[in-house]
Amino acid sequence: MAIKIIAARLEGGKFHESITKLRWVNPGSGETGESFVSAIVAWIEDDDGKAYVDEGIHRVAVEIIKPTFGPKFLRTRADGIWKNNLVELPRF
């Protein structure tokens, strides 16, 4: 299953590390929801989940960043280039 990320909640900053929750939709089932970043990270790691953001007609994969210090966070990457799609999403 793949979910499309459609909105982000940031707290205490304006960078990827500041994203606390994401709003998503499962295009296959129409199911929608909001999840903490930590829950999406666990879902990707433990259940082989996939997430993406639309960028025009292209899908951009959401990947896990594992910093040396601090919690894991999410960021998008297209064609090997890190992107800012998540922080550019509408806020909720």
CSV table of N, CA and C in Angstrom, one decimal:
chain,number,residue,atom,x,y,z
A,1,MET,N,0.8,-1.2,0.0
A,1,MET,CA,0.0,0.0,0.0
A,1,MET,C,0.9,1.2,0.0
A,2,ALA,N,0.5,2.2,-0.7
A,2,ALA,CA,1.2,3.5,-0.8
A,2,ALA,C,0.2,4.6,-0.4
A,3,ILE,N,0.7,5.6,0.4
A,3,ILE,CA,-0.1,6.7,0.8
A,3,ILE,C,0.4,8.0,0.1
A,4,LYS,N,-0.4,8.9,-0.2
A,4,LYS,CA,-0.1,10.2,-0.7
A,4,LYS,C,-0.1,11.2,0.4
A,5,ILE,N,1.0,11.9,0.7
A,5,ILE,CA,1.0,12.9,1.7
A,5,ILE,C,0.5,14.2,1.1
A,6,ILE,N,-0.5,14.8,1.8
A,6,ILE,CA,-1.2,16.0,1.2
A,6,ILE,C,-1.0,17.2,2.1
A,7,ALA,N,-0.6,17.1,3.4
A,7,ALA,CA,-0.5,18.3,4.2
A,7,ALA,C,0.5,18.0,5.4
A,8,ALA,N,1.0,19.0,6.0
A,8,ALA,CA,2.0,18.8,7.0
A,8,ALA,C,1.7,19.8,8.2
A,9,ARG,N,2.1,19.3,9.4
A,9,ARG,CA,2.0,20.2,10.6
A,9,ARG,C,3.5,20.3,11.1
A,10,LEU,N,3.9,21.5,11.2
A,10,LEU,CA,5.3,21.8,11.7
A,10,LEU,C,5.1,22.5,13.1
A,11,GLU,N,6.1,22.2,14.0
A,11,GLU,CA,6.1,22.8,15.3
A,11,GLU,C,7.5,23.2,15.6
A,12,GLY,N,7.8,24.4,15.9
A,12,GLY,CA,9.1,24.8,16.4
A,12,GLY,C,10.1,25.1,15.4
A,13,GLY,N,9.7,25.2,14.1
A,13,GLY,CA,10.7,25.4,13.1
A,13,GLY,C,10.0,25.3,11.7
A,14,LYS,N,10.9,25.4,10.7
A,14,LYS,CA,10.4,25.4,9.3
A,14,LYS,C,11.1,24.4,8.4
A,15,PHE,N,11.8,23.4,9.1
A,15,PHE,CA,12.6,22.4,8.3
A,15,PHE,C,12.0,21.1,8.5
A,16,HIS,N,12.5,20.1,7.8
A,16,HIS,CA,11.9,18.7,7.9
A,16,HIS,C,11.9,18.1,9.3
A,17,GLU,N,12.9,18.5,10.1
A,17,GLU,CA,12.9,18.0,11.4
A,17,GLU,C,11.8,18.5,12.3
A,18,SER,N,11.1,19.6,11.8
A,18,SER,CA,10.1,20.2,12.6
A,18,SER,C,8.7,19.7,12.2
A,19,ILE,N,8.6,18.8,11.2
A,19,ILE,CA,7.3,18.2,10.9
A,19,ILE,C,6.9,17.2,12.0
A,20,THR,N,5.8,17.4,12.6
A,20,THR,CA,5.3,16.5,13.6
A,20,THR,C,4.2,15.5,13.1
A,21,LYS,N,3.3,16.0,12.3
A,21,LYS,CA,2.2,15.2,11.8
A,21,LYS,C,2.1,15.4,10.3
A,22,LEU,N,1.5,14.4,9.6
A,22,LEU,CA,1.3,14.5,8.2
A,22,LEU,C,-0.2,14.0,7.9
A,23,ARG,N,-0.8,14.7,7.0
A,23,ARG,CA,-2.2,14.3,6.6
A,23,ARG,C,-2.0,13.5,5.3
A,24,TRP,N,-2.7,12.4,5.1
A,24,TRP,CA,-2.5,11.6,4.0
A,24,TRP,C,-3.8,11.0,3.4
A,25,VAL,N,-3.7,10.4,2.2
A,25,VAL,CA,-4.8,9.7,1.6
A,25,VAL,C,-4.3,8.5,0.9
A,26,ASN,N,-5.1,7.4,1.0
A,26,ASN,CA,-4.7,6.2,0.3
A,26,ASN,C,-5.6,6.2,-1.0
A,27,PRO,N,-4.9,6.5,-2.1
A,27,PRO,CA,-5.7,6.7,-3.4
A,27,PRO,C,-6.4,5.4,-3.8
A,28,GLY,N,-5.9,4.2,-3.4
A,28,GLY,CA,-6.6,3.0,-3.7
A,28,GLY,C,-7.9,2.8,-3.0
A,29,SER,N,-8.0,3.1,-1.7
A,29,SER,CA,-9.2,2.9,-1.0
A,29,SER,C,-10.0,4.1,-0.7
A,30,GLY,N,-9.3,5.3,-0.8
A,30,GLY,CA,-10.0,6.6,-0.5
A,30,GLY,C,-9.9,6.9,1.0
A,31,GLU,N,-9.3,6.0,1.8
A,31,GLU,CA,-9.1,6.2,3.2
A,31,GLU,C,-8.2,7.4,3.4
A,32,THR,N,-8.5,8.2,4.4
A,32,THR,CA,-7.7,9.4,4.8
A,32,THR,C,-7.3,9.3,6.2
A,33,GLY,N,-6.3,10.1,6.6
A,33,GLY,CA,-5.9,10.1,8.0
A,33,GLY,C,-4.8,11.2,8.3
A,34,GLU,N,-4.5,11.3,9.6
A,34,GLU,CA,-3.4,12.1,10.1
A,34,GLU,C,-2.6,11.2,11.0
A,35,SER,N,-1.3,11.2,10.8
A,35,SER,CA,-0.4,10.4,11.6
A,35,SER,C,0.8,11.2,12.0
A,36,PHE,N,1.3,10.9,13.2
A,36,PHE,CA,2.6,11.4,13.7
A,36,PHE,C,3.7,10.9,12.8
A,37,VAL,N,4.7,11.7,12.6
A,37,VAL,CA,5.9,11.3,11.7
A,37,VAL,C,6.4,10.0,12.2
A,38,SER,N,6.6,9.8,13.6
A,38,SER,CA,7.1,8.6,14.1
A,38,SER,C,6.3,7.4,13.7
A,39,ALA,N,5.0,7.5,13.6
A,39,ALA,CA,4.2,6.4,13.2
A,39,ALA,C,4.4,6.0,11.8
A,40,ILE,N,4.5,7.0,10.9
A,40,ILE,CA,4.8,6.8,9.5
A,40,ILE,C,6.2,6.2,9.3
A,41,VAL,N,7.2,6.6,10.1
A,41,VAL,CA,8.5,6.0,10.0
A,41,VAL,C,8.4,4.5,10.4
A,42,ALA,N,7.7,4.2,11.4
A,42,ALA,CA,7.6,2.8,11.9
A,42,ALA,C,6.9,2.0,10.8
A,43,TRP,N,5.8,2.6,10.2
A,43,TRP,CA,5.0,1.9,9.2
A,43,TRP,C,5.9,1.6,8.0
A,44,ILE,N,6.7,2.5,7.6
A,44,ILE,CA,7.6,2.3,6.4
A,44,ILE,C,8.7,1.2,6.8
A,45,GLU,N,9.3,1.3,8.0
A,45,GLU,CA,10.3,0.4,8.4
A,45,GLU,C,9.8,-1.0,8.6
A,46,ASP,N,8.7,-1.1,9.4
A,46,ASP,CA,8.2,-2.4,9.9
A,46,ASP,C,7.2,-3.1,8.9
A,47,ASP,N,6.5,-2.3,8.2
A,47,ASP,CA,5.4,-2.9,7.4
A,47,ASP,C,5.6,-2.7,5.9
A,48,ASP,N,6.8,-2.3,5.5
A,48,ASP,CA,7.2,-2.0,4.1
A,48,ASP,C,6.2,-1.1,3.4
A,49,GLY,N,5.8,-0.1,4.2
A,49,GLY,CA,4.9,1.0,3.7
A,49,GLY,C,5.6,1.9,2.8
A,50,LYS,N,4.9,2.5,1.9
A,50,LYS,CA,5.4,3.5,0.9
A,50,LYS,C,4.6,4.7,1.0
A,51,ALA,N,5.3,5.9,0.9
A,51,ALA,CA,4.6,7.2,0.9
A,51,ALA,C,5.2,8.0,-0.2
A,52,TYR,N,4.4,8.9,-0.7
A,52,TYR,CA,4.9,9.8,-1.8
A,52,TYR,C,4.2,11.1,-1.7
A,53,VAL,N,4.7,12.1,-2.5
A,53,VAL,CA,4.1,13.4,-2.6
A,53,VAL,C,4.0,13.6,-4.2
A,54,ASP,N,2.9,14.2,-4.6
A,54,ASP,CA,2.8,14.6,-6.0
A,54,ASP,C,3.6,15.8,-6.3
A,55,GLU,N,4.3,15.8,-7.4
A,55,GLU,CA,5.0,17.0,-7.9
A,55,GLU,C,4.7,17.1,-9.3
A,56,GLY,N,3.6,17.9,-9.6
A,56,GLY,CA,3.1,17.9,-11.0
A,56,GLY,C,2.6,16.6,-11.4
A,57,ILE,N,3.1,16.0,-12.4
A,57,ILE,CA,2.6,14.7,-12.9
A,57,ILE,C,3.5,13.6,-12.3
A,58,HIS,N,4.5,13.9,-11.5
A,58,HIS,CA,5.4,12.9,-11.0
A,58,HIS,C,5.2,12.6,-9.5
A,59,ARG,N,5.4,11.4,-9.1
A,59,ARG,CA,5.4,11.0,-7.7
A,59,ARG,C,6.8,11.1,-7.2
A,60,VAL,N,7.0,11.7,-6.0
A,60,VAL,CA,8.3,11.9,-5.4
A,60,VAL,C,8.2,11.0,-4.1
A,61,ALA,N,9.2,10.1,-4.0
A,61,ALA,CA,9.2,9.2,-2.8
A,61,ALA,C,9.5,9.9,-1.5
A,62,VAL,N,8.9,9.5,-0.5
A,62,VAL,CA,9.2,9.9,0.9
A,62,VAL,C,10.1,8.9,1.5
A,63,GLU,N,11.3,9.4,2.0
A,63,GLU,CA,12.3,8.5,2.6
A,63,GLU,C,12.6,8.9,4.0
A,64,ILE,N,13.1,7.9,4.8
A,64,ILE,CA,13.5,8.1,6.2
A,64,ILE,C,14.9,8.7,6.2
A,65,ILE,N,15.1,9.7,7.0
A,65,ILE,CA,16.4,10.3,7.3
A,65,ILE,C,16.8,9.8,8.8
A,66,LYS,N,18.0,9.3,8.9
A,66,LYS,CA,18.4,8.8,10.2
A,66,LYS,C,19.6,9.6,10.7
A,67,PRO,N,19.3,10.7,11.3
A,67,PRO,CA,20.5,11.6,11.8
A,67,PRO,C,21.3,10.9,12.9
A,68,THR,N,22.5,11.4,13.0
A,68,THR,CA,23.4,10.9,14.1
A,68,THR,C,22.8,11.2,15.4
A,69,PHE,N,22.1,12.3,15.6
A,69,PHE,CA,21.5,12.7,16.8
A,69,PHE,C,20.1,13.1,16.6
A,70,GLY,N,19.2,12.8,17.4
A,70,GLY,CA,17.8,13.2,17.3
A,70,GLY,C,17.0,12.1,16.6
A,71,PRO,N,15.6,12.3,16.6
A,71,PRO,CA,14.8,11.3,16.0
A,71,PRO,C,14.8,11.2,14.5
A,72,LYS,N,14.4,10.1,13.9
A,72,LYS,CA,14.3,10.0,12.5
A,72,LYS,C,13.2,10.9,12.0
A,73,PHE,N,13.4,11.4,10.8
A,73,PHE,CA,12.4,12.2,10.2
A,73,PHE,C,12.2,11.9,8.7
A,74,LEU,N,11.3,12.5,8.0
A,74,LEU,CA,11.0,12.2,6.6
A,74,LEU,C,11.4,13.3,5.7
A,75,ARG,N,11.8,12.9,4.5
A,75,ARG,CA,12.1,13.9,3.4
A,75,ARG,C,11.9,13.2,2.1
A,76,THR,N,11.7,14.0,1.1
A,76,THR,CA,11.5,13.5,-0.3
A,76,THR,C,12.8,13.5,-1.1
A,77,ARG,N,12.8,12.5,-2.0
A,77,ARG,CA,14.0,12.5,-2.9
A,77,ARG,C,13.5,12.0,-4.3
A,78,ALA,N,13.9,12.8,-5.3
A,78,ALA,CA,13.5,12.4,-6.7
A,78,ALA,C,14.8,12.4,-7.5
A,79,ASP,N,15.0,11.3,-8.2
A,79,ASP,CA,16.1,11.1,-9.1
A,79,ASP,C,17.5,11.4,-8.3
A,80,GLY,N,17.5,10.9,-7.1
A,80,GLY,CA,18.7,11.0,-6.3
A,80,GLY,C,18.9,12.4,-5.7
A,81,ILE,N,18.0,13.3,-5.8
A,81,ILE,CA,18.2,14.7,-5.3
A,81,ILE,C,17.2,14.9,-4.2
A,82,TRP,N,17.7,15.3,-3.0
A,82,TRP,CA,16.8,15.6,-1.9
A,82,TRP,C,15.9,16.8,-2.2
A,83,LYS,N,14.7,16.8,-1.9
A,83,LYS,CA,13.7,17.8,-2.2
A,83,LYS,C,13.0,18.4,-1.0
A,84,ASN,N,12.3,19.5,-1.1
A,84,ASN,CA,11.6,20.1,0.0
A,84,ASN,C,10.1,19.9,-0.1
A,85,ASN,N,9.6,18.9,-0.7
A,85,ASN,CA,8.2,18.8,-1.0
A,85,ASN,C,7.4,18.8,0.3
A,86,LEU,N,7.9,18.1,1.3
A,86,LEU,CA,7.1,18.0,2.6
A,86,LEU,C,6.9,19.3,3.3
A,87,VAL,N,7.9,20.1,3.4
A,87,VAL,CA,7.8,21.4,4.0
A,87,VAL,C,7.1,22.4,3.2
A,88,GLU,N,6.9,22.2,1.9
A,88,GLU,CA,6.2,23.0,1.0
A,88,GLU,C,4.7,22.7,0.9
A,89,LEU,N,4.2,21.6,1.6
A,89,LEU,CA,2.8,21.2,1.5
A,89,LEU,C,2.0,22.2,2.3
A,90,PRO,N,0.7,22.2,2.0
A,90,PRO,CA,-0.3,23.0,2.9
A,90,PRO,C,-0.1,22.6,4.3
A,91,ARG,N,-0.4,23.5,5.2
A,91,ARG,CA,-0.3,23.3,6.6
A,91,ARG,C,-1.7,22.9,7.2
A,92,PHE,N,-1.8,22.2,8.3
A,92,PHE,CA,-3.0,21.9,8.9
A,92,PHE,C,-2.8,22.0,10.4
